[in-house]
Short mmCIF file of the N, C-alpha and C atoms (twelve columns), coordinates in Angstrom:
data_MODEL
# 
_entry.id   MODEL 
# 
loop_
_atom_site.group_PDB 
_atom_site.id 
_atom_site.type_symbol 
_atom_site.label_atom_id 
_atom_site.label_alt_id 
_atom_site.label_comp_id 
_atom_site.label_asym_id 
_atom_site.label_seq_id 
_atom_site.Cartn_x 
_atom_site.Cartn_y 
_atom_site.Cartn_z 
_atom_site.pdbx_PDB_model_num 
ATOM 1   N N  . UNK A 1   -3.556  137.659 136.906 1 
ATOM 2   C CA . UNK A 1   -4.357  138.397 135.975 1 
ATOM 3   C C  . UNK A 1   -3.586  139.502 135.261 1 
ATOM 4   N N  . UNK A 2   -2.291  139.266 135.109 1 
ATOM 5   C CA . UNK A 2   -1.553  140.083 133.993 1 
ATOM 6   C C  . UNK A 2   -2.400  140.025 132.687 1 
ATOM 7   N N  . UNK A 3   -1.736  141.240 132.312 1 
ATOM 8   C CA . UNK A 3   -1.648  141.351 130.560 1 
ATOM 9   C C  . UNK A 3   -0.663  142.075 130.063 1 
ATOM 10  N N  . UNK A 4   0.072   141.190 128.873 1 
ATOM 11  C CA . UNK A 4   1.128   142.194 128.201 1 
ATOM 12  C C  . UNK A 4   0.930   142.061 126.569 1 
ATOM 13  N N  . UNK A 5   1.052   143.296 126.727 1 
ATOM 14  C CA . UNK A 5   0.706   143.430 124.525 1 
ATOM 15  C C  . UNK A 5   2.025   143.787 124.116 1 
ATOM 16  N N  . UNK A 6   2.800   142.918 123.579 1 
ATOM 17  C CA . UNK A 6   4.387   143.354 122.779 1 
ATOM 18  C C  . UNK A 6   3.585   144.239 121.181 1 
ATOM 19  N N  . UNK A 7   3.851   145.552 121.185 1 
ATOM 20  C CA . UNK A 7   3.826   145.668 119.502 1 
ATOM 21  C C  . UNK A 7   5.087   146.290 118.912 1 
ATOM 22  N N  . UNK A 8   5.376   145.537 118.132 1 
ATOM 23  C CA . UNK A 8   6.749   145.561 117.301 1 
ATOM 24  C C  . UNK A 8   6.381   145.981 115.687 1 
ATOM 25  N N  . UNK A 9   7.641   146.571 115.193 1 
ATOM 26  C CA . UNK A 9   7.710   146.812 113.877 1 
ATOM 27  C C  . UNK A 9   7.964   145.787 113.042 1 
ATOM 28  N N  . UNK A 10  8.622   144.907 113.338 1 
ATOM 29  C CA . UNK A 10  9.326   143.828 112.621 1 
ATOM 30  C C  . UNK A 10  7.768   142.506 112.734 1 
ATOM 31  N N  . UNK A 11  8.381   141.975 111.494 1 
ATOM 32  C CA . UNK A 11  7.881   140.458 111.751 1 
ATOM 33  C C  . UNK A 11  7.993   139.502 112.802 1 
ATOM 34  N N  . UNK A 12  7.094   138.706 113.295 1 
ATOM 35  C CA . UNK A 12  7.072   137.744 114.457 1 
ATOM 36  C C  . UNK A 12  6.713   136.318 113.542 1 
ATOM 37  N N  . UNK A 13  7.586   135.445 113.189 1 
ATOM 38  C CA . UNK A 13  7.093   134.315 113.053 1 
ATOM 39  C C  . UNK A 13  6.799   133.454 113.642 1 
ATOM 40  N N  . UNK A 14  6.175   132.138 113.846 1 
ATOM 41  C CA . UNK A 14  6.108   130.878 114.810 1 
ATOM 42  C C  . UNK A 14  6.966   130.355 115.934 1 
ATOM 43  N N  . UNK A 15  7.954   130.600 115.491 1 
ATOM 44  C CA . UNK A 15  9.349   130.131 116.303 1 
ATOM 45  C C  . UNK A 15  9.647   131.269 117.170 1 
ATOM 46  N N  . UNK A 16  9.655   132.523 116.903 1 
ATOM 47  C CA . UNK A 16  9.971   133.414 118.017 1 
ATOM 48  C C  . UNK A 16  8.151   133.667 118.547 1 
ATOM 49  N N  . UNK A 17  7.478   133.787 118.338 1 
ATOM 50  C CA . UNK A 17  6.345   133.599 118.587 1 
ATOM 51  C C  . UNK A 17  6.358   132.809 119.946 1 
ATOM 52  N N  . UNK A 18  6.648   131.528 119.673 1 
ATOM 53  C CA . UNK A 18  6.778   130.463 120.848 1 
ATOM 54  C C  . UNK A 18  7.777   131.457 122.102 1 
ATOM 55  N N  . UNK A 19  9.348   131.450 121.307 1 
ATOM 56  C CA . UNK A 19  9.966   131.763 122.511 1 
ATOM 57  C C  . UNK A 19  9.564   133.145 123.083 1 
ATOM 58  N N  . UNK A 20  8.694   134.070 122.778 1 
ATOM 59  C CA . UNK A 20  8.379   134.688 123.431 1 
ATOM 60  C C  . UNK A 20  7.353   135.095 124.551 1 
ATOM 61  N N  . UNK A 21  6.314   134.012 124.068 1 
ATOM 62  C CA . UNK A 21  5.332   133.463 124.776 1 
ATOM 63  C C  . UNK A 21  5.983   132.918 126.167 1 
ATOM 64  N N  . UNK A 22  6.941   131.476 125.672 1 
ATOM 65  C CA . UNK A 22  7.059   131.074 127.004 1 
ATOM 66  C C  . UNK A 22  8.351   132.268 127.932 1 
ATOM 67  N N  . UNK A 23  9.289   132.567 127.385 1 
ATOM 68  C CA . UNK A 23  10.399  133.900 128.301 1 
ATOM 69  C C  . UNK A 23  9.404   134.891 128.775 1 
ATOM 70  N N  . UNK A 24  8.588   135.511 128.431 1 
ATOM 71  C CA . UNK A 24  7.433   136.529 129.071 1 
ATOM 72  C C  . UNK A 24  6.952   135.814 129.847 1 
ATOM 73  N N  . UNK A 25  6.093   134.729 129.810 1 
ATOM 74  C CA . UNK A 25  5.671   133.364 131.073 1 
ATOM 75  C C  . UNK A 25  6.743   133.456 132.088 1 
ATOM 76  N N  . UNK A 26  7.894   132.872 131.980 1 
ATOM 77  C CA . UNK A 26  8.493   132.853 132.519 1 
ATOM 78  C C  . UNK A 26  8.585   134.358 133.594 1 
ATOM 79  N N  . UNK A 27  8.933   135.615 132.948 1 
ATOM 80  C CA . UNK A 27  9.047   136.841 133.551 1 
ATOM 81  C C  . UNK A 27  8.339   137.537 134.126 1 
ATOM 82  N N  . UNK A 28  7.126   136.940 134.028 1 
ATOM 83  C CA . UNK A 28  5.499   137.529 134.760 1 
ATOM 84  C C  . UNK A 28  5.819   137.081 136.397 1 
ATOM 85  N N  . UNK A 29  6.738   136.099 136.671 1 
ATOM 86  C CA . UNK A 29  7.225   135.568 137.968 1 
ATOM 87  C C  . UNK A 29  7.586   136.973 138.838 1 
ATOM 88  N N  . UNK A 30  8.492   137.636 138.063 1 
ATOM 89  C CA . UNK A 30  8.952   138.730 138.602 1 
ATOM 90  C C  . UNK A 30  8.422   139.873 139.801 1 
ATOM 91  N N  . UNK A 31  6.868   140.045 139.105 1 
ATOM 92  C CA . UNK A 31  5.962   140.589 139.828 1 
ATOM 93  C C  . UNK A 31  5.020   139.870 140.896 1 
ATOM 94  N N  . UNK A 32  5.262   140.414 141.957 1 
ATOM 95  C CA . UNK A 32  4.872   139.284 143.014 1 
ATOM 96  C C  . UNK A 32  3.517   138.881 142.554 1 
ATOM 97  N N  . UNK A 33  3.254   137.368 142.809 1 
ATOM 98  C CA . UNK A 33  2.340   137.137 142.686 1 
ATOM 99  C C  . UNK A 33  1.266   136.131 142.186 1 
ATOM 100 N N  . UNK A 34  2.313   136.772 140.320 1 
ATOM 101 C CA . UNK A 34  2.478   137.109 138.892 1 
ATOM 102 C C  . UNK A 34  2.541   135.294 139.012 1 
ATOM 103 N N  . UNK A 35  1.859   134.368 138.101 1 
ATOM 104 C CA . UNK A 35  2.095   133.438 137.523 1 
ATOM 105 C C  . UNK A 35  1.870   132.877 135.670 1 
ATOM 106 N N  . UNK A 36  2.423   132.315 135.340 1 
ATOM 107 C CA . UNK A 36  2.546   132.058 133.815 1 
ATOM 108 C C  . UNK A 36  0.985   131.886 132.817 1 
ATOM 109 N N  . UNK A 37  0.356   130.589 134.007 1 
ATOM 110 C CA . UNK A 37  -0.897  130.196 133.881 1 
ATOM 111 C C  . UNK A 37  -1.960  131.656 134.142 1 
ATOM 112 N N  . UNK A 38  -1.638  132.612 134.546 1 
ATOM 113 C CA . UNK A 38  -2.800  133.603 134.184 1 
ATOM 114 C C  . UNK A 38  -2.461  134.844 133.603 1 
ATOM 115 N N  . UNK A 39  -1.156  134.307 133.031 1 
ATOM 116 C CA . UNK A 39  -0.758  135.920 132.006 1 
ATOM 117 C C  . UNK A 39  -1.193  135.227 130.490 1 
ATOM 118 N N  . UNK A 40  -2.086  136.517 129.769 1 
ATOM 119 C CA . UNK A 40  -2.553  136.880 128.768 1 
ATOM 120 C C  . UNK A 40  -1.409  137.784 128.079 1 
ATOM 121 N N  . UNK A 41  -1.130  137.197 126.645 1 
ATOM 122 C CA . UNK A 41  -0.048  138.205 125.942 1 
ATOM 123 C C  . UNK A 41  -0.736  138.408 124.520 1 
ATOM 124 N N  . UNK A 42  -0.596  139.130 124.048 1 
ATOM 125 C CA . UNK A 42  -1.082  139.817 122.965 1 
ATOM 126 C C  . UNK A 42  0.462   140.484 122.290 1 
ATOM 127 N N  . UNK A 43  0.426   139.530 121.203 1 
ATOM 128 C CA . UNK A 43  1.850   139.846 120.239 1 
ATOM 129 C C  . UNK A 43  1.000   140.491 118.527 1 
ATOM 130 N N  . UNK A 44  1.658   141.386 118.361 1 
ATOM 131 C CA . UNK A 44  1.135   142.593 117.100 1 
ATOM 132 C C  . UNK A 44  2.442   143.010 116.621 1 
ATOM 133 N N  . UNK A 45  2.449   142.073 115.705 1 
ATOM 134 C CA . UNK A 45  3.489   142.619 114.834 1 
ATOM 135 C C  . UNK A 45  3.615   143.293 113.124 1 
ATOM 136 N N  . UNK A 46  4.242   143.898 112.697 1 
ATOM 137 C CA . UNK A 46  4.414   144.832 111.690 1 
ATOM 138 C C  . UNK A 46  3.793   146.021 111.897 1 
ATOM 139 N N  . UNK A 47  3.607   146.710 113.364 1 
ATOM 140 C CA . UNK A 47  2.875   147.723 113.608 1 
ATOM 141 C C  . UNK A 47  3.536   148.556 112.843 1 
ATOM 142 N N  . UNK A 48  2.806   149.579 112.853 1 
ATOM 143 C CA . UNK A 48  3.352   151.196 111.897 1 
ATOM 144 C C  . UNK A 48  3.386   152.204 113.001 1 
ATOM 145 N N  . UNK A 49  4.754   151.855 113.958 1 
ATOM 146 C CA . UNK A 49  5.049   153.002 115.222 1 
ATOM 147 C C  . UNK A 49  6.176   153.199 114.423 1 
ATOM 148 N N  . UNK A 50  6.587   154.757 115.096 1 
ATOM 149 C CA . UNK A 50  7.946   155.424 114.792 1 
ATOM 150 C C  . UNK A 50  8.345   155.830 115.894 1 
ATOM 151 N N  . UNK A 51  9.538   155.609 116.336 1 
ATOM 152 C CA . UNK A 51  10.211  155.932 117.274 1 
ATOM 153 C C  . UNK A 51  11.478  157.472 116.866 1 
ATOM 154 N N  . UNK A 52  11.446  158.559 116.948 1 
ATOM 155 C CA . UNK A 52  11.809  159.489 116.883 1 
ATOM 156 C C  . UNK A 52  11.660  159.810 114.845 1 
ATOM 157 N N  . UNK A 53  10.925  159.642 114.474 1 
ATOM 158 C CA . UNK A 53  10.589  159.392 112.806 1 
ATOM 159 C C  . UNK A 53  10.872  158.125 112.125 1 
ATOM 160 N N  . UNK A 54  11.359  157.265 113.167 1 
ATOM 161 C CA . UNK A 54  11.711  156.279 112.161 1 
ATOM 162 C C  . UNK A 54  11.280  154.939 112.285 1 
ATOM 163 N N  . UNK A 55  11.568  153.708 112.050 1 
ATOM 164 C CA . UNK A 55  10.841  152.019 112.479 1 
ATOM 165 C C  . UNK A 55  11.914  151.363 113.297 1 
ATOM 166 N N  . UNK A 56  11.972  150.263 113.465 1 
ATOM 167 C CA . UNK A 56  12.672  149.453 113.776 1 
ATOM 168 C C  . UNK A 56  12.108  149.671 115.613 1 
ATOM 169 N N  . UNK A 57  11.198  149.544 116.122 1 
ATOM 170 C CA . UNK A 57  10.921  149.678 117.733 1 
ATOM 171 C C  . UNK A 57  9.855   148.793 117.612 1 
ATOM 172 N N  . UNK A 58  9.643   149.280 119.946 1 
ATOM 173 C CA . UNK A 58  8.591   148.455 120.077 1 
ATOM 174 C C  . UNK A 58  7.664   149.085 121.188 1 
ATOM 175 N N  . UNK A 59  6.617   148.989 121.653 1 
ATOM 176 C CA . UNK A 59  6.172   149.320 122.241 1 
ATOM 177 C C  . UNK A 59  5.308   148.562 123.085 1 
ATOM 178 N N  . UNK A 60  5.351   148.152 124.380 1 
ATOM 179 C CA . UNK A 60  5.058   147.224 125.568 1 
ATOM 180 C C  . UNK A 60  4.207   147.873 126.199 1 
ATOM 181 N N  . UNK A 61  3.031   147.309 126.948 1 
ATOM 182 C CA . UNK A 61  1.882   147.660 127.703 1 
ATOM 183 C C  . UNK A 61  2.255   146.150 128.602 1 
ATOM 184 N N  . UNK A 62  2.228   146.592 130.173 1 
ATOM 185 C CA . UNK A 62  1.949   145.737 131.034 1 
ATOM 186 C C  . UNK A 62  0.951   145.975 131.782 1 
ATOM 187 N N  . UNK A 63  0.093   145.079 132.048 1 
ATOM 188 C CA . UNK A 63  -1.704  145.801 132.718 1 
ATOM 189 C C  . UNK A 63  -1.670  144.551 134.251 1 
ATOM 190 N N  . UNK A 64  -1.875  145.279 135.172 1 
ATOM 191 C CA . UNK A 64  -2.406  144.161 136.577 1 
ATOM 192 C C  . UNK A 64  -3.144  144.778 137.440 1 
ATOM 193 N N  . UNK A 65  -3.988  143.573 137.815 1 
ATOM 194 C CA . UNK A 65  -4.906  144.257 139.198 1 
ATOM 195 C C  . UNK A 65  -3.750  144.263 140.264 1 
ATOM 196 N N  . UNK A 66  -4.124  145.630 140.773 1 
ATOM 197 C CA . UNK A 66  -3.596  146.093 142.036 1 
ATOM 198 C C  . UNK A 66  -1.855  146.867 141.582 1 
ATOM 199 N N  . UNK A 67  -1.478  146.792 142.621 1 
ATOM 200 C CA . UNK A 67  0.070   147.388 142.677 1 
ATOM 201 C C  . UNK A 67  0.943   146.874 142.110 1 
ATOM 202 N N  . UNK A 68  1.734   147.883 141.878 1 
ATOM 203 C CA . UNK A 68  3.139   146.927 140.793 1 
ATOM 204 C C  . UNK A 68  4.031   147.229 141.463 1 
ATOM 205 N N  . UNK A 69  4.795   146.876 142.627 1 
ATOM 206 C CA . UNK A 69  6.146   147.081 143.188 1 
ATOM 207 C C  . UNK A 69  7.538   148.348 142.382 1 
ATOM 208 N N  . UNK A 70  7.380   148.909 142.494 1 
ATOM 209 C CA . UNK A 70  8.666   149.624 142.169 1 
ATOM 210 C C  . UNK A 70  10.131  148.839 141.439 1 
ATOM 211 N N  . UNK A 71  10.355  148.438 142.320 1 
ATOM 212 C CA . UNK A 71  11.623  146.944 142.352 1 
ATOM 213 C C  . UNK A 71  10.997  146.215 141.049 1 
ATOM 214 N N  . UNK A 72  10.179  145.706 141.370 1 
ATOM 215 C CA . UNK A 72  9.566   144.507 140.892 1 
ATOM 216 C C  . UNK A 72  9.229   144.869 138.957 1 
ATOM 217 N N  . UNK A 73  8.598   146.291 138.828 1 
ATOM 218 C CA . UNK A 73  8.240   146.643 137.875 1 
ATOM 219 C C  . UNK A 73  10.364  146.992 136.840 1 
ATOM 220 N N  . UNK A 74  11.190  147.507 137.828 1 
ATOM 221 C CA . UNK A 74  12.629  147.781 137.189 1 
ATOM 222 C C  . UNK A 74  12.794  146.313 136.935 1 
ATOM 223 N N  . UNK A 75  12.801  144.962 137.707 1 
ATOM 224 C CA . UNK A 75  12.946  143.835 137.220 1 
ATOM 225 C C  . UNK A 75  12.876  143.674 135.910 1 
ATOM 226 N N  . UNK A 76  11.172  143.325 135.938 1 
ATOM 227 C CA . UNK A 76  10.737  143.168 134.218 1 
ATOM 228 C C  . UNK A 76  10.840  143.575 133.463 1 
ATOM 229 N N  . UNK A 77  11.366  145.256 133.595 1 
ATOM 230 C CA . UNK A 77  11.519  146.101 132.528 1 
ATOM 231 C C  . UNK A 77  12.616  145.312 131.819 1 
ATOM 232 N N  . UNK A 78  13.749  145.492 132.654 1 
ATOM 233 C CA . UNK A 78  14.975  144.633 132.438 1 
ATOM 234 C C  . UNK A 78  14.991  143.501 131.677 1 
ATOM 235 N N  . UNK A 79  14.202  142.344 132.290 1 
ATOM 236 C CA . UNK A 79  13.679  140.927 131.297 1 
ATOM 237 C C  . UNK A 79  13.241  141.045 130.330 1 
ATOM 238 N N  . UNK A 80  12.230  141.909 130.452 1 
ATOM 239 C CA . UNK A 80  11.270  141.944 129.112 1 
ATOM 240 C C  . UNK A 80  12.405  143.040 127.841 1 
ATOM 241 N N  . UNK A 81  13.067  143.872 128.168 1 
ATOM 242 C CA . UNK A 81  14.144  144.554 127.089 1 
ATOM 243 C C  . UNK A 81  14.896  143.421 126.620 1 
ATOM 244 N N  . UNK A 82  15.319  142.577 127.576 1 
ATOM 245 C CA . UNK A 82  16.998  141.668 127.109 1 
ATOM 246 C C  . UNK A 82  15.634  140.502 126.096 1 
ATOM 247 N N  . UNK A 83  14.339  140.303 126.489 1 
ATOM 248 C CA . UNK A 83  13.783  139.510 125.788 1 
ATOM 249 C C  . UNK A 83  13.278  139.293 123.960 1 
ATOM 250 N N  . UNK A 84  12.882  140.893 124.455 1 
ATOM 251 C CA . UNK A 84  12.942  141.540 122.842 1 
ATOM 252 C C  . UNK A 84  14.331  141.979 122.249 1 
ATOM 253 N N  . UNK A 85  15.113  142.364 123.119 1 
ATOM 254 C CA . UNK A 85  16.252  142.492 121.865 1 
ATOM 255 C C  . UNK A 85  16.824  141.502 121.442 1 
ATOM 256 N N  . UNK A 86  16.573  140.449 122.219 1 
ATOM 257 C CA . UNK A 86  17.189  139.216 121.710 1 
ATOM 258 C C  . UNK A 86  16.473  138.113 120.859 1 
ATOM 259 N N  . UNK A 87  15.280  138.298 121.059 1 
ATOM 260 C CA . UNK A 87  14.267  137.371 120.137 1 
ATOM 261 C C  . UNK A 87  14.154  138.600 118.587 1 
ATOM 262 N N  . UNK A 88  13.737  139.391 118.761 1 
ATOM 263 C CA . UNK A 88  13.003  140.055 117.871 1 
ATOM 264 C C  . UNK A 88  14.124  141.079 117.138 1 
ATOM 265 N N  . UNK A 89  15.415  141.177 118.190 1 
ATOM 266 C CA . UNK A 89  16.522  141.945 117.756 1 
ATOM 267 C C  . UNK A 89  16.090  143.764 117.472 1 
ATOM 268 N N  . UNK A 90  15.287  144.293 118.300 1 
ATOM 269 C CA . UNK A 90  15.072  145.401 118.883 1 
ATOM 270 C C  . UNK A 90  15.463  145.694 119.813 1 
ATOM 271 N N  . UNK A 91  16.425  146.793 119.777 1 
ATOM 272 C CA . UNK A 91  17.320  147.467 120.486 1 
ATOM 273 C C  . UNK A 91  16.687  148.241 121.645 1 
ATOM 274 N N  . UNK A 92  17.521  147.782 123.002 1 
ATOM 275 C CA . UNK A 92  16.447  148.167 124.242 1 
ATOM 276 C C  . UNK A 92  16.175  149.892 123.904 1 
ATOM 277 N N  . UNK A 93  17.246  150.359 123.365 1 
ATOM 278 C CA . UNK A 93  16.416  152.070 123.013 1 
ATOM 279 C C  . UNK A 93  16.288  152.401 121.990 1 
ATOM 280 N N  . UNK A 94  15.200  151.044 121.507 1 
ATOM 281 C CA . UNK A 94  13.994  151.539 121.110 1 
ATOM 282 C C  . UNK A 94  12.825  151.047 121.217 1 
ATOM 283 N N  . UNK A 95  12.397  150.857 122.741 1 
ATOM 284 C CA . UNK A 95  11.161  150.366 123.026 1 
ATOM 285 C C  . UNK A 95  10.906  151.129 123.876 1 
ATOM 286 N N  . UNK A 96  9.707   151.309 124.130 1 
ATOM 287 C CA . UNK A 96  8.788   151.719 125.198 1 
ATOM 288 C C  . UNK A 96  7.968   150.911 126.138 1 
ATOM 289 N N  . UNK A 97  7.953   150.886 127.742 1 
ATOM 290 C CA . UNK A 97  6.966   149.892 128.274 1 
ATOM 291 C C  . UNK A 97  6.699   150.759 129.460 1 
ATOM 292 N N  . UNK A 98  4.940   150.445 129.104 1 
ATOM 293 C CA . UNK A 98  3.881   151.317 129.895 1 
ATOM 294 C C  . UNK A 98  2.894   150.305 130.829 1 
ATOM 295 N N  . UNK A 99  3.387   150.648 132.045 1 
ATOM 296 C CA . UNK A 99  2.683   149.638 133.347 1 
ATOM 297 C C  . UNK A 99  1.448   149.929 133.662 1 
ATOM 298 N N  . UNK A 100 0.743   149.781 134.031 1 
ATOM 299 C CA . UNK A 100 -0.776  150.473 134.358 1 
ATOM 300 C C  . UNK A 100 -1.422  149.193 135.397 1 
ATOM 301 N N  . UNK A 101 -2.048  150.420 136.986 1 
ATOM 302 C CA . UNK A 101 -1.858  148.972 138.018 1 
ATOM 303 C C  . UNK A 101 -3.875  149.522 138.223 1 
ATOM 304 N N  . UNK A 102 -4.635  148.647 137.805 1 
ATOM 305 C CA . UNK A 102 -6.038  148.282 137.393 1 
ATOM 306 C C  . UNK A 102 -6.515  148.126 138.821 1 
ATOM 307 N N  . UNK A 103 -7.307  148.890 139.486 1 
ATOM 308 C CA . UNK A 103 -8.157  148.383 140.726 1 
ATOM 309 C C  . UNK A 103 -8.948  147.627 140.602 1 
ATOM 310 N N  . UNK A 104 -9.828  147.663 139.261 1 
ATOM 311 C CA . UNK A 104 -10.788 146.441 139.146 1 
ATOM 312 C C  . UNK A 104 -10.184 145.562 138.326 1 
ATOM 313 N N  . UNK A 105 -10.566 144.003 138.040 1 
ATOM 314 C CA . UNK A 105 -9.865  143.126 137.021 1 
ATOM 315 C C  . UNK A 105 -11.256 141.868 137.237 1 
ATOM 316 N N  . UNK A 106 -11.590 142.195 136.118 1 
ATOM 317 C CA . UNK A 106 -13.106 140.761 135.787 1 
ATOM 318 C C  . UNK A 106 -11.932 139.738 134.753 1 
ATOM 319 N N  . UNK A 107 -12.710 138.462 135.413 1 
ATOM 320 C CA . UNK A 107 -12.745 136.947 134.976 1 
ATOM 321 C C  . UNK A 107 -13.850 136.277 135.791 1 
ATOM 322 N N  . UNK A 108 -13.850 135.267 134.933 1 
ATOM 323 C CA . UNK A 108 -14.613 134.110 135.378 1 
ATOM 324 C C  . UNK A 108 -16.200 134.878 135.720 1 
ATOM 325 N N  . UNK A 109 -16.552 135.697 135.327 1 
ATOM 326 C CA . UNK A 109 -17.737 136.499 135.235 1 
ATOM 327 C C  . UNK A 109 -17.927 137.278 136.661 1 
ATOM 328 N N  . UNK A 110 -16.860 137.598 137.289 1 
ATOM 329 C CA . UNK A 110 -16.629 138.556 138.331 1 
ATOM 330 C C  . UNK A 110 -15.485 139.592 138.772 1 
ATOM 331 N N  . UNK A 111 -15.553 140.236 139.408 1 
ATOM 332 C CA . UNK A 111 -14.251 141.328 139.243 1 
ATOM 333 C C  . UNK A 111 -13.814 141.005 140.838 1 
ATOM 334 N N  . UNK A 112 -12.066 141.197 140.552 1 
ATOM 335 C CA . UNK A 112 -11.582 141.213 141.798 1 
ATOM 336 C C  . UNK A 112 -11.408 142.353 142.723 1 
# 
């Protein structure tokens, strides 16, 4: 029951679209648990963020029920930077990624 919202300055077309979908799939592994089939991603691109006055960044939200390992959370940070600078060509300093560990989490019309 992840969620990650990439918002970037730059354009996202189809093709990085894809590869970012599935490399984030892939990296949700990281966090114990964490599988591909129940991470939700939310990609927003041409946002209007500034990173010290200026564009070219990004800004990451990772959301899960329960705990996020310490370890586990430096992992993804890691994946998810080398992912965007390399798909989207945003430079790891200039993104931001904000973890947030959810005690409650509804699906399927109940909360865990």
């Amino acid at each position: 029951m992840p969620h990650i919202q990439v918002n970037a300055t730059c354009p996202i077309d189809r093709e990085q679209e894809q590869q970012l979908i599935a490399q984030i799939g892939d990296a949700i592994s990281l966090l114990p648990g964490m599988k591909a089939e129940y991470l939700m991603i939310r990609l927003e691109d041409d946002c209007r963020l500034f990173f010290g006055g200026t564009g070219s960044c990004a800004f990451v939200e990772i959301d899960r029920f329960g705990r996020i390992p310490e370890e586990a959370s430096q992992a993804l940070t890691k994946r998810l930077s080398d992912i965007l600078e390399r798909v989207l060509d945003i430079s790891r300093d200039r993104m931001y990624l904000k973890y947030t560990e959810n005690p409650y989490w509804g699906c399927h019309g109940h909360n865990f």
